[in-house]
């Protein structure tokens, strides 16, 4: 589960959006029924999640996280543990308060929750949205989690009492494909579009971070090319705020190559991608390949532009090639 990180920063040659994540525990048995009758059971799952997640995250126990969380949240959790270990900081304990839920139809093994997040030692309580999946073993695991800004919180909380449906069924395939293409283009500052509204976290942080990263690499004699390698919509989505609230995951690969023939590419140990992937030494090679995840929480109306309520970005591997 994603946690605030007020100490975000840039490495010597790399600026990227840093957002932390942690994990959730195995929970209660599957819950069926209407949102009104199932909320107490989902609240119990969320409370158990808080207790187990705080212990696993604060302790940096990756093996425990693997038993409590699934992709893509697990990758963000591992990145957060890596950063915490390398910087010598532990992640804070937390608990959710005032949760609301979008419970599924009986045949969907997933649900959505929006709640305030109380962090030990912090005065602020950000609002976050979580998506849980029931695994083949019958346990509930966190699969997606994104924090939203105060102005986006009312839209996120409007899932209260809604019945969650299939994310792919609630949005037509043509609309989903178009959103994937535009969001990826926006992440690399490749123009604007009409399908996604202007967004501070998307345009002024993530895309701006890419632009600075690209400029810094170019100044160091390194060419960076980013390729979209896949996309995935969350199993559950919910009616909210006059549209559909859903998670989208983009999978991308960065290819870093030296402009000079025979040159080498080196990312310093303080770069965010190197830190997130757990390397304690610079990573160097004739070329480097960086695999990364980007998760978006979207509010998609029937007509007009979708809104990015929040997002996460992290590298999952940095390898010489």
mmCIF file of C-alpha atoms in Angstrom:
data_model
loop_
_atom_site.group_PDB
_atom_site.id
_atom_site.type_symbol
_atom_site.label_atom_id
_atom_site.label_comp_id
_atom_site.label_asym_id
_atom_site.label_seq_id
_atom_site.Cartn_x
_atom_site.Cartn_y
_atom_site.Cartn_z
ATOM 1 C CA UNK A 1 0.000 0.000 0.000
ATOM 2 C CA UNK A 2 1.339 3.417 -0.929
ATOM 3 C CA UNK A 3 2.490 5.745 1.829
ATOM 4 C CA UNK A 4 3.395 9.438 1.684
ATOM 5 C CA UNK A 5 7.093 10.204 1.228
ATOM 6 C CA UNK A 6 7.817 13.869 2.036
ATOM 7 C CA UNK A 7 11.545 13.305 1.515
ATOM 8 C CA UNK A 8 11.372 12.780 -2.271
ATOM 9 C CA UNK A 9 14.416 14.002 -4.236
ATOM 10 C CA UNK A 10 16.540 13.698 -7.374
ATOM 11 C CA UNK A 11 19.757 11.752 -7.921
ATOM 12 C CA UNK A 12 22.820 13.271 -9.518
ATOM 13 C CA UNK A 13 21.770 12.260 -13.019
ATOM 14 C CA UNK A 14 18.122 11.293 -12.568
ATOM 15 C CA UNK A 15 14.931 13.005 -11.534
ATOM 16 C CA UNK A 16 11.833 10.861 -11.235
ATOM 17 C CA UNK A 17 8.597 10.881 -9.330
ATOM 18 C CA UNK A 18 9.179 8.956 -6.109
ATOM 19 C CA UNK A 19 6.158 7.417 -4.462
ATOM 20 C CA UNK A 20 6.361 4.700 -1.826
ATOM 21 C CA UNK A 21 4.334 1.565 -1.456
ATOM 22 C CA UNK A 22 3.856 -1.233 1.011
ATOM 23 C CA UNK A 23 1.839 -4.381 1.297
ATOM 24 C CA UNK A 24 -1.358 -5.845 2.622
ATOM 25 C CA UNK A 25 -2.100 -9.080 4.449
ATOM 26 C CA UNK A 26 -4.071 -12.124 3.683
ATOM 27 C CA UNK A 27 -7.570 -11.468 4.976
ATOM 28 C CA UNK A 28 -11.012 -12.945 5.539
ATOM 29 C CA UNK A 29 -12.948 -15.427 3.408
ATOM 30 C CA UNK A 30 -14.748 -14.237 0.314
ATOM 31 C CA UNK A 31 -17.689 -11.925 1.028
ATOM 32 C CA UNK A 32 -20.848 -11.972 -1.050
ATOM 33 C CA UNK A 33 -23.970 -9.852 -0.949
ATOM 34 C CA UNK A 34 -24.962 -6.249 -1.406
ATOM 35 C CA UNK A 35 -22.711 -3.320 -0.408
ATOM 36 C CA UNK A 36 -24.988 -2.444 2.495
ATOM 37 C CA UNK A 37 -24.741 -5.850 4.145
ATOM 38 C CA UNK A 38 -21.101 -6.587 3.358
ATOM 39 C CA UNK A 39 -19.419 -3.378 4.559
ATOM 40 C CA UNK A 40 -18.729 -4.693 8.107
ATOM 41 C CA UNK A 41 -16.988 -7.736 6.676
ATOM 42 C CA UNK A 42 -14.868 -5.579 4.355
ATOM 43 C CA UNK A 43 -14.044 -3.269 7.261
ATOM 44 C CA UNK A 44 -12.764 -6.304 9.139
ATOM 45 C CA UNK A 45 -10.561 -7.255 6.186
ATOM 46 C CA UNK A 46 -9.196 -3.713 6.039
ATOM 47 C CA UNK A 47 -8.465 -3.655 9.793
ATOM 48 C CA UNK A 48 -6.548 -6.935 9.538
ATOM 49 C CA UNK A 49 -4.705 -5.510 6.549
ATOM 50 C CA UNK A 50 -3.588 -2.491 8.565
ATOM 51 C CA UNK A 51 -2.221 -4.559 11.422
ATOM 52 C CA UNK A 52 -0.258 -6.967 9.257
ATOM 53 C CA UNK A 53 0.923 -4.379 6.747
ATOM 54 C CA UNK A 54 2.356 -2.039 9.365
ATOM 55 C CA UNK A 55 4.433 -4.852 10.824
ATOM 56 C CA UNK A 56 5.668 -6.168 7.483
ATOM 57 C CA UNK A 57 6.448 -2.756 6.019
ATOM 58 C CA UNK A 58 8.096 -1.254 9.093
ATOM 59 C CA UNK A 59 10.167 -4.405 9.488
ATOM 60 C CA UNK A 60 11.178 -4.465 5.825
ATOM 61 C CA UNK A 61 10.077 -8.085 5.571
ATOM 62 C CA UNK A 62 9.789 -8.734 1.838
ATOM 63 C CA UNK A 63 8.897 -12.407 2.276
ATOM 64 C CA UNK A 64 5.972 -11.441 4.513
ATOM 65 C CA UNK A 65 4.847 -8.878 1.956
ATOM 66 C CA UNK A 66 4.876 -11.529 -0.775
ATOM 67 C CA UNK A 67 2.364 -13.541 1.207
ATOM 68 C CA UNK A 68 0.112 -10.558 1.740
ATOM 69 C CA UNK A 69 0.091 -8.648 -1.530
ATOM 70 C CA UNK A 70 -0.051 -9.252 -5.248
ATOM 71 C CA UNK A 71 1.060 -7.415 -8.388
ATOM 72 C CA UNK A 72 1.308 -4.530 -9.072
ATOM 73 C CA UNK A 73 1.269 -3.377 -5.433
ATOM 74 C CA UNK A 74 3.881 -5.926 -4.435
ATOM 75 C CA UNK A 75 6.448 -4.330 -6.740
ATOM 76 C CA UNK A 76 5.837 -0.920 -5.188
ATOM 77 C CA UNK A 77 6.149 -2.452 -1.730
ATOM 78 C CA UNK A 78 9.487 -4.054 -2.565
ATOM 79 C CA UNK A 79 10.739 -0.740 -3.974
ATOM 80 C CA UNK A 80 9.681 1.030 -0.777
ATOM 81 C CA UNK A 81 11.510 -1.534 1.359
ATOM 82 C CA UNK A 82 14.618 -1.140 -0.796
ATOM 83 C CA UNK A 83 14.565 2.637 -0.390
ATOM 84 C CA UNK A 84 13.991 2.387 3.352
ATOM 85 C CA UNK A 85 16.904 -0.012 3.834
ATOM 86 C CA UNK A 86 19.323 2.003 1.702
ATOM 87 C CA UNK A 87 18.408 5.339 3.307
ATOM 88 C CA UNK A 88 18.298 3.874 6.814
ATOM 89 C CA UNK A 89 14.706 4.983 7.431
ATOM 90 C CA UNK A 90 11.866 2.731 8.544
ATOM 91 C CA UNK A 91 8.370 3.112 7.190
ATOM 92 C CA UNK A 92 5.729 4.370 9.664
ATOM 93 C CA UNK A 93 2.898 2.352 11.143
ATOM 94 C CA UNK A 94 -0.554 3.286 9.906
ATOM 95 C CA UNK A 95 -4.255 2.512 10.008
ATOM 96 C CA UNK A 96 -7.223 3.402 7.870
ATOM 97 C CA UNK A 97 -10.115 5.410 9.333
ATOM 98 C CA UNK A 98 -13.624 6.210 8.064
ATOM 99 C CA UNK A 99 -13.534 3.691 5.211
ATOM 100 C CA UNK A 100 -16.212 3.372 2.544
ATOM 101 C CA UNK A 101 -16.528 0.432 0.173
ATOM 102 C CA UNK A 102 -17.696 -0.612 -3.272
ATOM 103 C CA UNK A 103 -18.564 -4.284 -2.846
ATOM 104 C CA UNK A 104 -18.691 -6.587 -5.864
ATOM 105 C CA UNK A 105 -21.290 -8.706 -7.515
ATOM 106 C CA UNK A 106 -21.111 -12.207 -6.099
ATOM 107 C CA UNK A 107 -19.050 -13.564 -8.991
ATOM 108 C CA UNK A 108 -16.235 -10.979 -8.717
ATOM 109 C CA UNK A 109 -13.360 -11.756 -6.297
ATOM 110 C CA UNK A 110 -12.472 -8.107 -5.649
ATOM 111 C CA UNK A 111 -13.590 -4.935 -3.845
ATOM 112 C CA UNK A 112 -12.631 -1.254 -3.573
ATOM 113 C CA UNK A 113 -12.097 0.841 -0.446
ATOM 114 C CA UNK A 114 -11.521 4.552 0.129
ATOM 115 C CA UNK A 115 -10.326 5.752 3.551
ATOM 116 C CA UNK A 116 -8.233 8.277 5.423
ATOM 117 C CA UNK A 117 -4.752 7.102 6.348
ATOM 118 C CA UNK A 118 -3.456 7.799 9.861
ATOM 119 C CA UNK A 119 0.346 7.649 9.982
ATOM 120 C CA UNK A 120 2.303 7.383 13.222
ATOM 121 C CA UNK A 121 4.083 10.669 13.902
ATOM 122 C CA UNK A 122 2.283 12.565 11.115
ATOM 123 C CA UNK A 123 -0.459 15.170 11.541
ATOM 124 C CA UNK A 124 -1.934 14.855 8.065
ATOM 125 C CA UNK A 125 -4.272 12.026 7.066
ATOM 126 C CA UNK A 126 -4.198 11.595 3.288
ATOM 127 C CA UNK A 127 -7.029 9.823 1.526
ATOM 128 C CA UNK A 128 -6.237 6.672 -0.393
ATOM 129 C CA UNK A 129 -8.057 4.169 -2.575
ATOM 130 C CA UNK A 130 -7.316 0.440 -2.403
ATOM 131 C CA UNK A 131 -8.262 -2.534 -4.562
ATOM 132 C CA UNK A 132 -8.230 -6.020 -3.043
ATOM 133 C CA UNK A 133 -8.261 -9.366 -4.836
ATOM 134 C CA UNK A 134 -9.221 -12.769 -3.499
ATOM 135 C CA UNK A 135 -6.527 -15.291 -4.444
ATOM 136 C CA UNK A 136 -6.888 -18.986 -5.335
ATOM 137 C CA UNK A 137 -6.054 -19.765 -1.698
ATOM 138 C CA UNK A 138 -9.111 -17.806 -0.505
ATOM 139 C CA UNK A 139 -7.090 -14.957 1.014
ATOM 140 C CA UNK A 140 -7.608 -11.269 0.228
ATOM 141 C CA UNK A 141 -4.514 -9.388 -0.947
ATOM 142 C CA UNK A 142 -3.904 -5.792 -1.887
ATOM 143 C CA UNK A 143 -3.368 -5.380 -5.625
ATOM 144 C CA UNK A 144 -3.608 -1.585 -6.126
ATOM 145 C CA UNK A 145 -3.356 1.453 -3.859
ATOM 146 C CA UNK A 146 -3.027 5.138 -4.731
ATOM 147 C CA UNK A 147 -3.284 8.296 -2.634
ATOM 148 C CA UNK A 148 -5.384 11.197 -3.836
ATOM 149 C CA UNK A 149 -5.088 14.930 -3.212
ATOM 150 C CA UNK A 150 -7.660 16.773 -1.102
ATOM 151 C CA UNK A 151 -9.501 18.142 -4.126
ATOM 152 C CA UNK A 152 -9.864 14.629 -5.566
ATOM 153 C CA UNK A 153 -10.978 13.028 -2.283
ATOM 154 C CA UNK A 154 -14.746 13.675 -2.739
ATOM 155 C CA UNK A 155 -14.731 11.819 -6.064
ATOM 156 C CA UNK A 156 -12.813 8.923 -4.509
ATOM 157 C CA UNK A 157 -15.205 8.699 -1.558
ATOM 158 C CA UNK A 158 -18.244 8.725 -3.829
ATOM 159 C CA UNK A 159 -17.832 4.960 -4.320
ATOM 160 C CA UNK A 160 -19.573 4.547 -0.939
ATOM 161 C CA UNK A 161 -22.364 2.017 -1.290
ATOM 162 C CA UNK A 162 -21.714 1.396 -4.983
ATOM 163 C CA UNK A 163 -21.678 -2.083 -6.465
ATOM 164 C CA UNK A 164 -18.339 -2.823 -8.091
ATOM 165 C CA UNK A 165 -18.349 -4.362 -11.530
ATOM 166 C CA UNK A 166 -15.798 -5.708 -13.964
ATOM 167 C CA UNK A 167 -13.386 -2.983 -15.040
ATOM 168 C CA UNK A 168 -13.316 -4.243 -18.603
ATOM 169 C CA UNK A 169 -17.117 -4.545 -18.763
ATOM 170 C CA UNK A 170 -17.851 -1.035 -17.481
ATOM 171 C CA UNK A 171 -15.640 0.616 -20.125
ATOM 172 C CA UNK A 172 -15.698 -0.300 -23.829
ATOM 173 C CA UNK A 173 -12.505 -1.730 -25.295
ATOM 174 C CA UNK A 174 -12.077 1.149 -27.742
ATOM 175 C CA UNK A 175 -12.171 3.673 -24.892
ATOM 176 C CA UNK A 176 -9.737 1.633 -22.803
ATOM 177 C CA UNK A 177 -7.255 1.329 -25.674
ATOM 178 C CA UNK A 178 -7.438 5.051 -26.404
ATOM 179 C CA UNK A 179 -6.853 5.908 -22.737
ATOM 180 C CA UNK A 180 -3.806 3.629 -22.571
ATOM 181 C CA UNK A 181 -2.272 5.272 -25.636
ATOM 182 C CA UNK A 182 -2.899 8.834 -24.452
ATOM 183 C CA UNK A 183 -1.752 8.246 -20.879
ATOM 184 C CA UNK A 184 1.509 6.697 -22.014
ATOM 185 C CA UNK A 185 2.131 9.592 -24.398
ATOM 186 C CA UNK A 186 1.432 12.052 -21.595
ATOM 187 C CA UNK A 187 3.890 10.309 -19.233
ATOM 188 C CA UNK A 188 6.731 11.094 -21.642
ATOM 189 C CA UNK A 189 5.489 14.641 -22.339
ATOM 190 C CA UNK A 190 4.597 13.726 -25.921
ATOM 191 C CA UNK A 191 1.902 16.367 -26.229
ATOM 192 C CA UNK A 192 -1.553 16.677 -24.711
ATOM 193 C CA UNK A 193 -4.841 15.056 -25.635
ATOM 194 C CA UNK A 194 -8.588 15.272 -25.272
ATOM 195 C CA UNK A 195 -9.214 11.993 -23.442
ATOM 196 C CA UNK A 196 -7.464 12.896 -20.159
ATOM 197 C CA UNK A 197 -7.908 16.241 -18.412
ATOM 198 C CA UNK A 198 -4.839 18.344 -17.477
ATOM 199 C CA UNK A 199 -3.361 16.891 -14.294
ATOM 200 C CA UNK A 200 -0.805 18.177 -11.795
ATOM 201 C CA UNK A 201 0.487 14.713 -10.873
ATOM 202 C CA UNK A 202 0.587 13.535 -14.477
ATOM 203 C CA UNK A 203 1.756 16.613 -16.381
ATOM 204 C CA UNK A 204 3.628 18.707 -13.813
ATOM 205 C CA UNK A 205 5.254 15.870 -11.881
ATOM 206 C CA UNK A 206 5.517 12.611 -13.817
ATOM 207 C CA UNK A 207 5.888 14.047 -17.339
ATOM 208 C CA UNK A 208 8.011 16.946 -16.094
ATOM 209 C CA UNK A 209 10.245 14.467 -14.284
ATOM 210 C CA UNK A 210 10.679 12.498 -17.508
ATOM 211 C CA UNK A 211 11.622 15.671 -19.405
ATOM 212 C CA UNK A 212 14.292 16.616 -16.863
ATOM 213 C CA UNK A 213 15.547 13.025 -16.730
ATOM 214 C CA UNK A 214 15.782 12.959 -20.534
ATOM 215 C CA UNK A 215 17.663 16.286 -20.584
ATOM 216 C CA UNK A 216 20.111 15.151 -17.898
ATOM 217 C CA UNK A 217 20.812 11.903 -19.708
ATOM 218 C CA UNK A 218 21.326 13.771 -22.983
ATOM 219 C CA UNK A 219 23.763 16.175 -21.314
ATOM 220 C CA UNK A 220 25.693 13.130 -20.060
ATOM 221 C CA UNK A 221 25.885 11.669 -23.583
ATOM 222 C CA UNK A 222 23.176 9.067 -23.019
ATOM 223 C CA UNK A 223 20.126 8.387 -25.177
ATOM 224 C CA UNK A 224 16.964 7.198 -23.412
ATOM 225 C CA UNK A 225 14.072 5.537 -25.230
ATOM 226 C CA UNK A 226 10.937 4.443 -23.376
ATOM 227 C CA UNK A 227 8.658 1.754 -24.795
ATOM 228 C CA UNK A 228 5.208 0.713 -23.616
ATOM 229 C CA UNK A 229 5.286 -3.057 -23.159
ATOM 230 C CA UNK A 230 1.853 -3.754 -21.685
ATOM 231 C CA UNK A 231 -1.215 -2.516 -19.837
ATOM 232 C CA UNK A 232 -3.735 -3.967 -17.406
ATOM 233 C CA UNK A 233 -7.028 -2.760 -15.915
ATOM 234 C CA UNK A 234 -8.061 -3.643 -12.371
ATOM 235 C CA UNK A 235 -10.503 -6.523 -11.936
ATOM 236 C CA UNK A 236 -13.037 -4.292 -10.159
ATOM 237 C CA UNK A 237 -14.217 -0.796 -11.021
ATOM 238 C CA UNK A 238 -17.032 1.202 -9.456
ATOM 239 C CA UNK A 239 -19.565 3.889 -10.389
ATOM 240 C CA UNK A 240 -18.386 7.149 -8.803
ATOM 241 C CA UNK A 241 -18.802 10.872 -9.344
ATOM 242 C CA UNK A 242 -20.813 10.495 -12.527
ATOM 243 C CA UNK A 243 -18.287 8.108 -14.075
ATOM 244 C CA UNK A 244 -16.317 4.920 -13.463
ATOM 245 C CA UNK A 245 -13.477 4.756 -10.925
ATOM 246 C CA UNK A 246 -10.831 2.256 -11.990
ATOM 247 C CA UNK A 247 -7.115 1.463 -11.820
ATOM 248 C CA UNK A 248 -4.869 1.197 -14.876
ATOM 249 C CA UNK A 249 -1.336 -0.241 -14.841
ATOM 250 C CA UNK A 250 1.184 0.573 -17.563
ATOM 251 C CA UNK A 251 4.313 -1.543 -18.051
ATOM 252 C CA UNK A 252 7.244 0.204 -19.744
ATOM 253 C CA UNK A 253 10.920 -0.326 -20.532
ATOM 254 C CA UNK A 254 13.663 2.311 -20.716
ATOM 255 C CA UNK A 255 16.642 1.588 -22.952
ATOM 256 C CA UNK A 256 19.736 3.667 -22.077
ATOM 257 C CA UNK A 257 22.602 3.727 -24.571
ATOM 258 C CA UNK A 258 25.795 5.772 -24.872
ATOM 259 C CA UNK A 259 25.963 8.282 -27.730
ATOM 260 C CA UNK A 260 29.708 7.680 -28.121
ATOM 261 C CA UNK A 261 30.763 4.445 -29.809
ATOM 262 C CA UNK A 262 32.299 2.142 -27.242
ATOM 263 C CA UNK A 263 30.979 4.269 -24.385
ATOM 264 C CA UNK A 264 29.343 2.940 -21.231
ATOM 265 C CA UNK A 265 26.203 3.926 -19.388
ATOM 266 C CA UNK A 266 26.321 4.338 -15.607
ATOM 267 C CA UNK A 267 23.526 5.158 -13.195
ATOM 268 C CA UNK A 268 24.850 6.328 -9.805
ATOM 269 C CA UNK A 269 23.781 4.614 -6.623
ATOM 270 C CA UNK A 270 21.794 7.677 -5.525
ATOM 271 C CA UNK A 271 19.550 7.662 -8.601
ATOM 272 C CA UNK A 272 15.911 6.821 -7.715
ATOM 273 C CA UNK A 273 15.736 3.859 -10.101
ATOM 274 C CA UNK A 274 18.898 2.296 -8.672
ATOM 275 C CA UNK A 275 17.694 2.835 -5.099
ATOM 276 C CA UNK A 276 14.214 1.449 -5.797
ATOM 277 C CA UNK A 277 15.653 -1.746 -7.254
ATOM 278 C CA UNK A 278 17.888 -2.389 -4.248
ATOM 279 C CA UNK A 279 21.322 -1.881 -5.823
ATOM 280 C CA UNK A 280 23.949 -0.622 -3.406
ATOM 281 C CA UNK A 281 26.504 0.097 -6.122
ATOM 282 C CA UNK A 282 26.284 2.053 -9.395
ATOM 283 C CA UNK A 283 24.887 0.051 -12.299
ATOM 284 C CA UNK A 284 26.997 0.194 -15.459
ATOM 285 C CA UNK A 285 27.088 -1.433 -18.888
ATOM 286 C CA UNK A 286 27.343 -0.857 -22.590
ATOM 287 C CA UNK A 287 23.593 -0.292 -22.309
ATOM 288 C CA UNK A 288 21.068 -0.452 -19.473
ATOM 289 C CA UNK A 289 17.491 -1.676 -19.451
ATOM 290 C CA UNK A 290 15.111 -0.291 -16.820
ATOM 291 C CA UNK A 291 11.750 -1.991 -16.314
ATOM 292 C CA UNK A 292 9.086 0.120 -14.665
ATOM 293 C CA UNK A 293 5.473 0.257 -13.499
ATOM 294 C CA UNK A 294 3.045 3.157 -13.546
ATOM 295 C CA UNK A 295 -0.344 2.834 -11.816
ATOM 296 C CA UNK A 296 -3.131 5.362 -12.366
ATOM 297 C CA UNK A 297 -6.390 5.830 -10.492
ATOM 298 C CA UNK A 298 -8.842 7.204 -13.042
ATOM 299 C CA UNK A 299 -12.360 8.619 -12.993
ATOM 300 C CA UNK A 300 -13.743 8.016 -16.484
ATOM 301 C CA UNK A 301 -17.043 9.754 -17.404
ATOM 302 C CA UNK A 302 -19.399 8.512 -20.135
ATOM 303 C CA UNK A 303 -18.414 11.526 -22.244
ATOM 304 C CA UNK A 304 -15.634 14.071 -21.864
ATOM 305 C CA UNK A 305 -12.142 13.811 -20.418
ATOM 306 C CA UNK A 306 -11.077 11.324 -17.749
ATOM 307 C CA UNK A 307 -9.517 12.618 -14.517
ATOM 308 C CA UNK A 308 -6.310 11.273 -12.983
ATOM 309 C CA UNK A 309 -7.080 11.087 -9.251
ATOM 310 C CA UNK A 310 -3.617 9.809 -8.347
ATOM 311 C CA UNK A 311 -0.695 7.761 -9.611
ATOM 312 C CA UNK A 312 2.405 5.765 -8.670
ATOM 313 C CA UNK A 313 5.647 5.198 -10.602
ATOM 314 C CA UNK A 314 8.639 3.000 -9.842
ATOM 315 C CA UNK A 315 11.438 1.089 -11.489
ATOM 316 C CA UNK A 316 11.304 -2.653 -10.857
ATOM 317 C CA UNK A 317 14.677 -3.655 -12.329
ATOM 318 C CA UNK A 318 17.853 -2.044 -13.672
ATOM 319 C CA UNK A 319 20.077 -4.407 -15.637
ATOM 320 C CA UNK A 320 23.156 -4.087 -17.888
ATOM 321 C CA UNK A 321 22.536 -5.348 -21.424
#
